[in-house]
Short mmCIF file of C-alpha atoms and ligand atoms in Angstrom, two decimals:
data_model
loop_
_atom_site.label_atom_id
_atom_site.label_comp_id
_atom_site.label_asym_id
_atom_site.label_seq_id
_atom_site.Cartn_x
_atom_site.Cartn_y
_atom_site.Cartn_z
CA UNK A 1 17.98 22.22 -23.83
CA UNK A 2 14.58 20.59 -23.85
CA UNK A 3 14.13 20.78 -20.11
CA UNK A 4 14.78 24.50 -19.63
CA UNK A 5 11.82 26.32 -18.23
CA UNK A 6 10.23 28.52 -20.88
CA UNK A 7 7.60 31.17 -20.53
CA UNK A 8 4.72 30.43 -22.92
CA UNK A 9 5.72 33.46 -25.07
CA UNK A 10 9.22 32.02 -25.50
CA UNK A 11 7.69 28.67 -26.37
CA UNK A 12 5.97 30.22 -29.37
CA UNK A 13 9.14 32.01 -30.44
CA UNK A 14 11.14 28.85 -30.15
CA UNK A 15 8.59 26.88 -32.12
CA UNK A 16 8.37 29.61 -34.74
CA UNK A 17 12.15 29.71 -35.09
CA UNK A 18 12.04 26.07 -36.03
CA UNK A 19 14.37 24.99 -33.23
CA UNK A 20 12.34 21.86 -32.83
CA UNK A 21 13.04 20.56 -36.33
CA UNK A 22 16.70 21.38 -36.13
CA UNK A 23 17.19 19.75 -32.75
CA UNK A 24 15.20 16.64 -33.56
CA UNK A 25 18.12 15.67 -35.75
CA UNK A 26 20.00 14.51 -32.70
CA UNK A 27 22.58 12.07 -34.08
CA UNK A 28 22.70 8.52 -32.79
CA UNK A 29 25.92 7.41 -31.17
CA UNK A 30 26.65 5.24 -34.21
CA UNK A 31 26.54 8.34 -36.37
CA UNK A 32 29.07 10.15 -34.14
CA UNK A 33 31.62 7.40 -34.54
CA UNK A 34 35.04 8.26 -35.98
CA UNK A 35 37.33 5.37 -36.79
CA UNK A 36 40.19 4.99 -34.30
CA UNK A 37 38.75 7.18 -31.51
CA UNK A 38 38.60 5.66 -28.06
CA UNK A 39 38.51 6.42 -24.35
CA UNK A 40 41.69 6.30 -22.25
CA UNK A 41 42.60 2.97 -20.65
CA UNK A 42 44.83 3.68 -17.67
CA UNK A 43 45.16 0.08 -16.53
CA UNK A 44 48.82 -1.09 -16.51
CA UNK A 45 49.06 -4.12 -18.81
CA UNK A 46 50.71 -6.38 -16.23
CA UNK A 47 47.92 -5.83 -13.67
CA UNK A 48 44.93 -6.30 -15.85
CA UNK A 49 42.54 -9.21 -15.68
CA UNK A 50 42.94 -11.73 -18.50
CA UNK A 51 40.72 -10.78 -21.44
CA UNK A 52 38.03 -13.06 -22.88
CA UNK A 53 40.26 -14.30 -25.70
CA UNK A 54 42.99 -15.31 -23.26
CA UNK A 55 40.55 -17.41 -21.25
CA UNK A 56 38.35 -18.85 -23.99
CA UNK A 57 40.88 -18.98 -26.80
CA UNK A 58 40.85 -16.74 -29.88
CA UNK A 59 38.47 -18.89 -32.00
CA UNK A 60 35.58 -18.21 -29.61
CA UNK A 61 36.06 -14.44 -29.48
CA UNK A 62 35.69 -11.76 -32.09
CA UNK A 63 38.44 -9.17 -32.34
CA UNK A 64 36.02 -6.68 -33.79
CA UNK A 65 32.40 -5.78 -33.10
CA UNK A 66 30.97 -4.72 -36.45
CA UNK A 67 29.59 -1.21 -36.29
CA UNK A 68 30.68 -0.61 -32.69
CA UNK A 69 30.80 3.17 -32.28
CA UNK A 70 34.21 4.71 -31.68
CA UNK A 71 34.23 7.94 -29.65
CA UNK A 72 36.29 9.70 -27.02
CA UNK A 73 35.18 9.46 -23.41
CA UNK A 74 33.92 13.07 -23.16
CA UNK A 75 31.90 12.56 -26.34
CA UNK A 76 30.26 9.46 -24.90
CA UNK A 77 29.54 11.32 -21.68
CA UNK A 78 27.96 14.27 -23.48
CA UNK A 79 25.96 12.06 -25.77
CA UNK A 80 24.28 10.09 -23.01
CA UNK A 81 23.83 13.01 -20.67
CA UNK A 82 22.16 14.94 -23.50
CA UNK A 83 19.88 11.99 -24.21
CA UNK A 84 18.97 11.68 -20.52
CA UNK A 85 17.90 15.32 -20.54
CA UNK A 86 15.46 14.76 -23.37
CA UNK A 87 13.37 12.72 -20.94
CA UNK A 88 10.87 13.98 -18.46
CA UNK A 89 11.59 12.64 -15.00
CA UNK A 90 10.62 13.44 -11.42
CA UNK A 91 14.26 14.45 -10.89
CA UNK A 92 13.74 17.31 -13.37
CA UNK A 93 10.03 18.10 -13.52
CA UNK A 94 6.76 18.04 -11.64
CA UNK A 95 5.34 14.62 -12.49
CA UNK A 96 1.73 14.30 -11.23
CA UNK A 97 1.09 10.95 -12.94
CA UNK A 98 -1.95 9.67 -11.08
CA UNK A 99 -1.83 6.19 -9.56
CA UNK A 100 1.96 6.07 -10.00
CA UNK A 101 3.06 8.10 -6.93
CA UNK A 102 6.04 9.76 -8.60
CA UNK A 103 7.46 11.14 -5.38
CA UNK A 104 11.03 12.29 -4.90
CA UNK A 105 13.48 9.38 -4.56
CA UNK A 106 15.96 10.43 -1.85
CA UNK A 107 19.61 10.23 -2.91
CA UNK A 108 20.57 8.77 0.46
CA UNK A 109 18.64 5.64 -0.57
CA UNK A 110 20.98 5.19 -3.53
CA UNK A 111 24.02 5.82 -1.42
CA UNK A 112 23.04 3.07 1.01
CA UNK A 113 22.06 0.60 -1.72
CA UNK A 114 25.51 1.22 -3.21
CA UNK A 115 27.40 0.11 -0.09
CA UNK A 116 29.71 -2.70 -1.13
CA UNK A 117 28.27 -5.10 1.45
CA UNK A 118 24.89 -4.80 -0.33
CA UNK A 119 25.77 -3.99 -3.91
CA UNK A 120 28.57 -6.53 -4.32
CA UNK A 121 26.83 -9.36 -2.48
CA UNK A 122 26.50 -12.35 -4.78
CA UNK A 123 22.99 -13.79 -4.61
CA UNK A 124 24.37 -17.32 -4.26
CA UNK A 125 26.59 -16.74 -1.20
CA UNK A 126 25.63 -19.02 1.71
CA UNK A 127 23.23 -17.50 4.23
CA UNK A 128 25.99 -17.50 6.85
CA UNK A 129 27.89 -14.94 4.75
CA UNK A 130 24.84 -12.75 4.06
CA UNK A 131 23.56 -12.20 7.59
CA UNK A 132 23.28 -8.42 7.26
CA UNK A 133 21.28 -8.64 4.04
CA UNK A 134 18.94 -11.27 5.49
CA UNK A 135 18.44 -9.20 8.62
CA UNK A 136 17.61 -6.16 6.49
CA UNK A 137 14.98 -8.22 4.67
CA UNK A 138 13.50 -9.47 7.93
CA UNK A 139 13.38 -5.94 9.33
CA UNK A 140 11.78 -4.55 6.19
CA UNK A 141 9.19 -7.35 6.27
CA UNK A 142 8.41 -6.42 9.88
CA UNK A 143 8.14 -2.71 9.04
CA UNK A 144 5.78 -3.37 6.12
CA UNK A 145 3.66 -5.66 8.31
CA UNK A 146 3.48 -2.97 11.00
CA UNK A 147 2.49 -0.17 8.64
CA UNK A 148 -0.21 -2.25 6.92
CA UNK A 149 -1.52 -4.14 9.95
CA UNK A 150 -0.84 -7.45 8.23
CA UNK A 151 0.94 -10.46 9.78
CA UNK A 152 3.54 -11.71 7.28
CA UNK A 153 5.27 -10.29 4.21
CA UNK A 154 7.20 -11.73 1.27
CA UNK A 155 9.58 -9.40 -0.53
CA UNK A 156 9.95 -11.54 -3.65
CA UNK A 157 7.60 -10.02 -6.24
CA UNK A 158 9.35 -7.66 -8.64
CA UNK A 159 6.40 -5.38 -9.41
CA UNK A 160 2.96 -4.48 -8.19
CA UNK A 161 1.47 -6.71 -10.86
CA UNK A 162 3.67 -9.63 -9.83
CA UNK A 163 2.61 -9.01 -6.22
CA UNK A 164 -1.02 -9.25 -7.38
CA UNK A 165 -0.30 -12.52 -9.15
CA UNK A 166 1.49 -13.87 -6.06
CA UNK A 167 -1.44 -12.86 -3.86
CA UNK A 168 -3.96 -14.50 -6.16
CA UNK A 169 -1.89 -17.69 -6.35
CA UNK A 170 -1.93 -17.68 -2.55
CA UNK A 171 -5.73 -17.37 -2.62
CA UNK A 172 -5.90 -20.27 -5.07
CA UNK A 173 -3.59 -22.43 -2.92
CA UNK A 174 -5.67 -21.58 0.15
CA UNK A 175 -8.92 -22.78 -1.46
CA UNK A 176 -7.28 -25.83 -2.97
CA UNK A 177 -6.00 -26.83 0.46
CA UNK A 178 -9.56 -26.52 1.80
CA UNK A 179 -10.91 -28.55 -1.08
CA UNK A 180 -13.07 -25.65 -2.31
CA UNK A 181 -13.59 -24.89 -5.98
CA UNK A 182 -13.80 -21.16 -6.26
CA UNK A 183 -13.04 -19.86 -9.72
CA UNK A 184 -14.31 -16.26 -9.69
CA UNK A 185 -12.79 -12.97 -8.52
CA UNK A 186 -14.81 -9.76 -8.31
CA UNK A 187 -12.99 -6.73 -9.73
CA UNK A 188 -14.49 -3.22 -9.55
CA UNK A 189 -15.07 -1.30 -12.79
CA UNK A 190 -12.61 1.36 -11.56
CA UNK A 191 -9.75 -1.15 -11.18
CA UNK A 192 -6.25 -0.76 -12.54
CA UNK A 193 -5.79 -2.87 -15.68
CA UNK A 194 -3.30 -5.17 -13.98
CA UNK A 195 -6.04 -6.45 -11.63
CA UNK A 196 -8.13 -8.35 -14.18
CA UNK A 197 -4.95 -9.41 -15.99
CA UNK A 198 -3.49 -10.92 -12.80
CA UNK A 199 -6.78 -12.74 -12.13
CA UNK A 200 -6.68 -14.35 -15.56
CA UNK A 201 -3.01 -15.30 -15.17
CA UNK A 202 -3.80 -16.95 -11.84
CA UNK A 203 -6.59 -18.93 -13.52
CA UNK A 204 -9.61 -17.01 -12.19
CA UNK A 205 -12.61 -15.71 -14.05
CA UNK A 206 -13.18 -11.95 -13.64
CA UNK A 207 -16.61 -10.67 -12.61
CA UNK A 208 -16.97 -6.90 -12.85
CA UNK A 209 -18.30 -5.23 -9.71
CA UNK A 210 -19.92 -1.88 -10.61
CA UNK A 211 -19.12 1.16 -8.47
CA UNK A 212 -21.93 3.60 -7.69
CA UNK A 213 -22.29 7.11 -9.10
CA UNK A 214 -20.10 8.50 -6.31
CA UNK A 215 -17.29 6.20 -7.43
CA UNK A 216 -17.30 3.67 -4.61
CA UNK A 217 -18.49 0.10 -4.03
CA UNK A 218 -21.66 -0.63 -2.10
CA UNK A 219 -21.83 -3.60 0.25
CA UNK A 220 -25.31 -4.44 -1.07
CA UNK A 221 -23.96 -4.65 -4.62
CA UNK A 222 -21.13 -6.94 -3.52
CA UNK A 223 -23.58 -9.12 -1.58
CA UNK A 224 -25.66 -9.58 -4.72
CA UNK A 225 -22.60 -10.85 -6.59
CA UNK A 226 -21.49 -13.37 -3.96
CA UNK A 227 -21.98 -17.09 -4.28
CA UNK A 228 -19.90 -20.13 -3.21
CA UNK A 229 -17.72 -19.87 -6.34
CA UNK A 230 -16.36 -16.40 -5.48
CA UNK A 231 -12.76 -16.65 -4.25
CA UNK A 232 -12.13 -12.99 -3.59
CA UNK A 233 -12.87 -9.35 -4.22
CA UNK A 234 -9.87 -7.39 -5.44
CA UNK A 235 -10.30 -3.83 -4.28
CA UNK A 236 -8.00 -0.82 -4.42
CA UNK A 237 -8.43 1.43 -1.40
CA UNK A 238 -8.36 4.37 -1.74
CA UNK A 239 -9.70 3.45 -5.16
CA UNK A 240 -8.51 4.76 -8.50
CA UNK A 241 -10.78 7.78 -8.19
CA UNK A 242 -8.71 8.70 -5.11
CA UNK A 243 -11.78 8.01 -2.96
CA UNK A 244 -11.75 5.96 0.23
CA UNK A 245 -14.16 3.01 0.04
CA UNK A 246 -16.59 3.99 2.82
CA UNK A 247 -18.30 0.59 3.00
CA UNK A 248 -15.10 -1.43 3.15
CA UNK A 249 -15.82 -2.94 6.58
CA UNK A 250 -19.29 -4.17 5.57
CA UNK A 251 -17.85 -5.45 2.30
CA UNK A 252 -15.13 -7.38 4.16
CA UNK A 253 -17.78 -8.84 6.44
CA UNK A 254 -19.94 -9.94 3.49
CA UNK A 255 -16.93 -11.59 1.84
CA UNK A 256 -15.78 -13.39 4.96
CA UNK A 257 -19.31 -14.61 5.71
CA UNK A 258 -19.26 -16.11 2.22
CA UNK A 259 -15.87 -17.76 2.86
CA UNK A 260 -14.26 -15.42 0.30
CA UNK A 261 -11.08 -13.38 0.74
CA UNK A 262 -10.53 -9.65 0.53
CA UNK A 263 -7.58 -8.87 -1.72
CA UNK A 264 -6.52 -5.26 -1.37
CA UNK A 265 -4.45 -3.65 -4.09
CA UNK A 266 -2.09 -1.57 -1.95
CA UNK A 267 -0.63 0.55 -4.75
CA UNK A 268 -2.36 3.55 -3.18
CA UNK A 269 -0.74 3.06 0.22
CA UNK A 270 0.66 6.57 -0.02
CA UNK A 271 -2.70 7.83 1.25
CA UNK A 272 -2.81 5.53 4.26
CA UNK A 273 0.45 5.68 6.24
CA UNK A 274 -0.47 6.31 9.84
CA UNK A 275 -4.06 7.03 8.73
CA UNK A 276 -5.58 3.55 8.32
CA UNK A 277 -4.34 -0.03 8.15
CA UNK A 278 -5.54 -2.45 5.46
CA UNK A 279 -5.26 -5.22 8.07
CA UNK A 280 -7.94 -3.44 10.11
CA UNK A 281 -10.18 -3.07 7.07
CA UNK A 282 -10.41 -6.83 6.73
CA UNK A 283 -7.81 -7.29 3.99
CA UNK A 284 -6.47 -10.85 3.84
CA UNK A 285 -3.90 -10.25 1.10
CA UNK A 286 -2.31 -7.02 -0.08
CA UNK A 287 0.55 -6.00 -2.35
CA UNK A 288 2.66 -2.91 -1.85
CA UNK A 289 4.48 -1.03 -4.58
CA UNK A 290 7.81 0.03 -3.13
CA UNK A 291 8.48 2.05 -6.29
CA UNK A 292 5.39 4.11 -5.48
CA UNK A 293 4.78 4.59 -1.78
CA UNK A 294 8.28 3.75 -0.52
CA UNK A 295 10.31 6.12 -2.74
CA UNK A 296 12.27 3.58 -4.77
CA UNK A 297 12.69 4.63 -8.41
CA UNK A 298 10.38 3.69 -11.28
CA UNK A 299 13.32 4.30 -13.60
CA UNK A 300 12.92 3.04 -17.13
CA UNK A 301 10.24 0.53 -16.18
CA UNK A 302 12.10 -0.98 -13.28
CA UNK A 303 13.35 -2.75 -11.42
CA UNK A 304 10.33 -2.51 -9.19
CA UNK A 305 9.35 -4.24 -6.00
CA UNK A 306 5.87 -5.46 -5.07
CA UNK A 307 5.99 -7.23 -1.69
CA UNK A 308 2.90 -9.19 -0.76
CA UNK A 309 1.47 -9.14 2.77
CA UNK A 310 -0.99 -11.64 4.23
CA UNK A 311 -2.89 -12.49 7.40
CA UNK A 312 -1.53 -15.29 9.59
CA UNK A 313 -3.71 -18.09 8.13
CA UNK A 314 -2.24 -17.47 4.69
CA UNK A 315 1.43 -17.27 5.76
CA UNK A 316 2.19 -20.94 4.88
CA UNK A 317 1.41 -20.16 1.21
CA UNK A 318 3.97 -17.34 0.80
CA UNK A 319 6.74 -17.90 -1.79
CA UNK A 320 9.93 -19.77 -0.86
CA UNK A 321 12.43 -19.26 0.61
CA UNK A 322 11.40 -17.38 3.77
CA UNK A 323 13.94 -15.52 5.86
CA UNK A 324 13.86 -17.10 9.30
CA UNK A 325 15.70 -16.52 12.59
CA UNK A 326 17.36 -19.53 14.20
CA UNK A 327 19.53 -19.58 17.31
CA UNK A 328 22.77 -19.18 15.37
CA UNK A 329 21.56 -16.57 12.89
CA UNK A 330 19.35 -15.88 9.86
CA UNK A 331 18.59 -18.75 7.51
CA UNK A 332 16.60 -19.29 4.34
CA UNK A 333 13.74 -21.70 4.91
CA UNK A 334 12.75 -23.82 1.91
CA UNK A 335 10.86 -26.44 3.88
CA UNK A 336 7.41 -25.06 3.26
CA UNK A 337 5.14 -27.67 1.69
CA UNK A 338 2.14 -25.34 1.17
CA UNK A 339 4.13 -22.56 -0.49
CA UNK A 340 3.11 -21.32 -3.94
CA UNK A 341 6.79 -21.78 -4.80
CA UNK A 342 9.20 -19.39 -6.36
CA UNK A 343 8.02 -16.32 -8.21
CA UNK A 344 11.41 -15.17 -9.43
CA UNK A 345 15.11 -15.85 -8.98
CA UNK A 346 16.69 -15.06 -5.61
CA UNK A 347 14.97 -12.68 -3.19
CA UNK A 348 13.33 -9.84 -5.06
CA UNK A 349 15.10 -6.76 -6.37
CA UNK A 350 17.33 -6.56 -3.35
CA UNK A 351 18.79 -3.10 -3.98
CA UNK A 352 15.20 -1.75 -3.97
CA UNK A 353 14.61 -3.39 -0.61
CA UNK A 354 17.64 -1.55 0.79
CA UNK A 355 16.27 1.74 -0.55
CA UNK A 356 12.81 1.14 0.89
CA UNK A 357 14.25 0.20 4.26
CA UNK A 358 16.37 3.37 4.25
CA UNK A 359 13.19 5.35 3.53
CA UNK A 360 11.28 3.72 6.38
CA UNK A 361 14.16 4.38 8.81
CA UNK A 362 14.62 7.96 7.63
CA UNK A 363 10.93 8.86 8.04
CA UNK A 364 9.94 6.67 10.97
CA UNK A 365 6.29 6.16 11.88
CA UNK A 366 5.64 9.88 12.36
CA UNK A 367 7.35 10.84 9.14
CA UNK A 368 5.38 8.30 7.14
CA UNK A 369 2.13 9.56 8.66
CA UNK A 370 3.10 13.11 7.78
CA UNK A 371 3.94 12.05 4.22
CA UNK A 372 0.42 10.69 3.73
CA UNK A 373 -1.18 13.76 5.32
CA UNK A 374 0.78 16.06 3.01
CA UNK A 375 0.03 13.92 -0.05
CA UNK A 376 -3.69 14.18 0.76
CA UNK A 377 -3.43 17.92 1.38
CA UNK A 378 -1.62 18.47 -1.94
CA UNK A 379 -4.25 16.54 -3.94
CA UNK A 380 -7.10 18.41 -2.26
CA UNK A 381 -5.39 21.75 -2.82
CA UNK A 382 -5.08 21.11 -6.56
CA UNK A 383 -8.64 19.80 -6.69
CA UNK A 384 -10.02 22.87 -4.92
CA UNK A 385 -8.02 25.38 -6.95
CA UNK A 386 -8.98 23.84 -10.30
CA UNK A 387 -12.59 22.93 -9.67
CA UNK A 388 -14.12 25.98 -11.36
CA UNK A 389 -12.67 24.89 -14.73
CA UNK A 390 -11.85 21.22 -14.19
CA UNK A 391 -14.60 19.87 -11.90
CA UNK A 392 -13.83 16.69 -9.93
CA UNK A 393 -15.32 13.44 -11.22
CA UNK A 394 -16.91 12.79 -7.86
CA UNK A 395 -17.94 14.91 -4.90
CA UNK A 396 -16.57 12.36 -2.44
CA UNK A 397 -13.53 13.88 -0.71
CA UNK A 398 -10.21 13.10 -2.39
CA UNK A 399 -7.33 11.34 -0.72
CA UNK A 400 -3.86 11.41 -2.28
CA UNK A 401 -5.02 11.94 -5.87
CA UNK A 402 -7.94 13.57 -7.62
CA UNK A 403 -9.70 12.77 -10.87
CA UNK A 404 -10.88 15.85 -12.78
CA UNK A 405 -13.06 16.31 -15.85
CA UNK A 406 -13.75 19.13 -18.31
CA UNK A 407 -16.22 20.21 -20.98
CA UNK A 408 -13.67 21.43 -23.53
CA UNK A 409 -14.07 18.62 -26.02
CA UNK A 410 -17.77 19.33 -26.73
CA UNK A 411 -17.27 23.10 -26.73
CA UNK A 412 -13.90 23.57 -28.45
CA UNK A 413 -12.76 20.21 -29.79
CA UNK A 414 -9.76 20.23 -27.42
CA UNK A 415 -9.35 16.76 -25.96
CA UNK A 416 -7.78 15.50 -22.75
CA UNK A 417 -4.85 14.26 -24.82
CA UNK A 418 -4.34 17.78 -26.21
CA UNK A 419 -4.28 19.20 -22.68
CA UNK A 420 -1.72 16.59 -21.65
CA UNK A 421 0.50 17.42 -24.65
CA UNK A 422 0.22 21.16 -23.98
CA UNK A 423 1.38 20.69 -20.37
CA UNK A 424 4.73 19.51 -21.75
CA UNK A 425 5.30 23.05 -23.06
CA UNK A 426 5.05 24.27 -19.48
CA UNK A 427 7.76 21.78 -18.49
CA UNK A 428 5.26 19.63 -16.58
CA UNK A 429 4.78 15.91 -17.08
CA UNK A 430 1.08 15.30 -17.79
CA UNK A 431 -1.18 13.55 -15.31
CA UNK A 432 -2.57 10.11 -16.10
CA UNK A 433 -5.32 10.52 -18.70
CA UNK A 434 -8.44 8.58 -19.71
CA UNK A 435 -8.17 6.56 -16.49
CA UNK A 436 -10.09 5.33 -14.58
CA UNK A 437 -12.16 4.14 -17.53
CA UNK A 438 -15.47 5.02 -15.83
CA UNK A 439 -14.70 8.76 -16.17
CA UNK A 440 -14.76 9.96 -19.79
CA UNK A 441 -11.77 12.20 -20.60
CA UNK A 442 -10.39 11.82 -17.07
CA UNK A 443 -7.33 13.70 -15.81
CA UNK A 444 -5.94 11.83 -12.82
CA UNK A 445 -3.63 14.02 -10.78
CA UNK A 446 -1.37 12.81 -7.98
CA UNK A 447 0.92 15.59 -6.79
CA UNK A 448 2.57 13.60 -3.92
CA UNK A 449 3.88 15.02 -0.66
CA UNK A 450 7.29 15.99 -1.97
CA UNK A 451 6.14 18.98 -4.06
CA UNK A 452 6.17 22.54 -2.77
CA UNK A 453 3.13 24.77 -2.78
CA UNK A 454 4.90 26.95 -5.38
CA UNK A 455 5.09 23.97 -7.75
CA UNK A 456 1.42 23.16 -7.21
CA UNK A 457 0.56 26.81 -7.93
CA UNK A 458 2.56 26.70 -11.18
CA UNK A 459 0.67 23.58 -12.21
CA UNK A 460 -2.69 25.18 -11.41
CA UNK A 461 -1.69 28.29 -13.38
CA UNK A 462 -0.65 26.16 -16.38
CA UNK A 463 -3.92 24.21 -16.33
CA UNK A 464 -5.97 27.43 -16.15
CA UNK A 465 -3.98 28.96 -18.94
CA UNK A 466 -4.51 25.90 -21.13
CA UNK A 467 -8.22 26.07 -20.42
CA UNK A 468 -8.26 29.72 -21.53
CA UNK A 469 -6.22 28.91 -24.65
CA UNK A 470 -8.62 26.11 -25.55
CA UNK A 471 -11.42 28.68 -25.64
CA UNK A 472 -9.55 31.42 -27.49
CA UNK A 473 -6.97 29.69 -29.66
CA UNK A 474 -7.75 25.95 -29.60
CA UNK A 475 -5.19 25.22 -32.36
CA UNK A 476 -2.36 26.16 -29.98
CA UNK A 477 -3.47 23.37 -27.68
CA UNK A 478 -4.32 20.90 -30.43
CA UNK A 479 -0.89 21.31 -32.06
CA UNK A 480 1.08 21.05 -28.81
CA UNK A 481 3.79 20.39 -27.80
CA UNK A 482 5.61 23.28 -29.44
CA UNK A 483 8.82 23.33 -27.42
CA UNK A 484 10.05 19.73 -27.54
CA UNK A 485 12.28 17.91 -30.00
CA UNK A 486 9.40 15.77 -31.13
CA UNK A 487 5.81 16.91 -31.59
CA UNK A 488 3.08 14.29 -31.75
CA UNK A 489 4.07 10.71 -32.24
CA UNK A 490 1.97 8.68 -34.70
CA UNK A 491 0.88 6.19 -32.07
CA UNK A 492 -1.11 3.97 -34.42
CA UNK A 493 1.84 3.74 -36.80
CA UNK A 494 4.21 3.05 -33.89
CA UNK A 495 1.99 0.22 -32.65
CA UNK A 496 1.30 -1.34 -36.07
CA UNK A 497 4.70 -0.85 -37.71
CA UNK A 498 7.22 -0.50 -34.92
CA UNK A 499 10.78 0.20 -36.06
CA UNK A 500 12.85 -1.76 -33.62
CA UNK A 501 16.20 -1.73 -35.36
CA UNK A 502 18.44 1.13 -36.36
CA UNK A 503 19.65 1.22 -39.91
CA UNK A 504 22.12 3.83 -41.07
CA UNK A 505 20.57 6.81 -42.83
CA UNK A 506 22.30 6.02 -46.11
CA UNK A 507 20.93 2.49 -46.32
CA UNK A 508 17.35 3.60 -45.32
C1 PLP B 601 0.67 0.86 -10.41
C2 PLP B 601 -0.52 0.09 -10.02
C3 PLP B 601 -0.55 -1.30 -10.17
C4 PLP B 601 0.54 -2.10 -10.87
O1 PLP B 601 1.80 -1.95 -10.31
P1 PLP B 601 3.11 -2.19 -11.19
O2 PLP B 601 4.22 -2.09 -10.21
O3 PLP B 601 3.12 -1.13 -12.22
O4 PLP B 601 3.03 -3.56 -11.79
C5 PLP B 601 -1.67 -1.96 -9.72
N1 PLP B 601 -2.70 -1.31 -9.17
C6 PLP B 601 -2.71 0.03 -9.02
C7 PLP B 601 -3.89 0.72 -8.40
C8 PLP B 601 -1.62 0.79 -9.45
O5 PLP B 601 -1.64 2.12 -9.33
#
């Protein structure tokens, strides 16, 4: 099993015994197929729903799917469960992927999202028949507004990046309404890649705002970049170095004096619950990543949820429809002439909203505050215990994540990528690497509040051991991973010549 915990000695034995080559020949489900095998269908014929062919007529339906694999139910079960265990996931491993907040996703969230009243609710039912769901949305909006110190929230955006785009479209609509032509957005050099991309999508020109050598923005620097064409500054706080922007209030003041908006990327909200409110820092627009700070899953790239929060003056521009309370119940309000319109179908990834609301209710204000305090403690613990070998990129105190560096590449040829690959042999998902871009060879570590001290100690021990290996036997690190079914992927080949279609082994 790829996920079993192995001592490093066993890892070498396993690699030497060639288990990795043998197990990488995991057959595809098509290759397991045996003609005539099938699962059991217990449905009595007279009670079953009419099949497609009976409704549409036989000419519109195939009676055979060419190449459809035929297996028994237990075989299908084993096949997919085995595949799922080849993955790394926060359900199985420590997953300190910086910036992504891979905290534990409580099972109770899934249980509540699975309640028939939520899970089986058709998105087109009239509002009168969806009162509970609409009330949940209104309550979640209120909770997110309270925790961020903002005035109004839309739950529509399906990802952090879509929340950014929504927020920037709101900024654009705001300036258009005022008859101002502001085409530029300032984006710090430490920003997440989605920030400049969202600016371009929303039709803005990106102007890079340099951070200082401590990794934060200076108000004087921002002032020098301001002119009447600047629509906004897009700032992540704490920033992607895990450092709180100490001049944020002066920066907000400079922006507002210039008639510009402060957009805050709220993906790092996990550091701020009960500690500080973006609304109090002068943020006008902010997106939240429910799949980060609010414990909804990142699973397989989604579905995510990136609600956008604004100050009162910007509320008219939020996407339609808005959930609104009228005397006889909750309604969906489409009559909003200044709205940026619809960002996606229906009302966001609703099941994620249920999960996030469950999380907020389970933790309450005190629990959320404690989560942030523990997340900050965990990051500082790792930073302090590793600093002798992996010094932090900045001396500014860390919040919920820390960015570390090392000198191994110059001295031993072992790169950050090699370290990341070697961590897999210790059954640990690597941290984010080579990000933020301003720190060469960066290792960006975000332990989150849901990890025990014992897990953090194991991580520290693995990192120290890898450091020692890099000095004594660098090839062990450079050839890693040794214990997984696949070793290094040829990333250039995969990008240039992707194989997107399975063809049977015989036919090449
Ligand atoms: C994750 C992240 C984003 C993008 O969020 P997605 O949900 O992945 O689209 C933006 N900014 C920061 C700082 C992030 O960490």
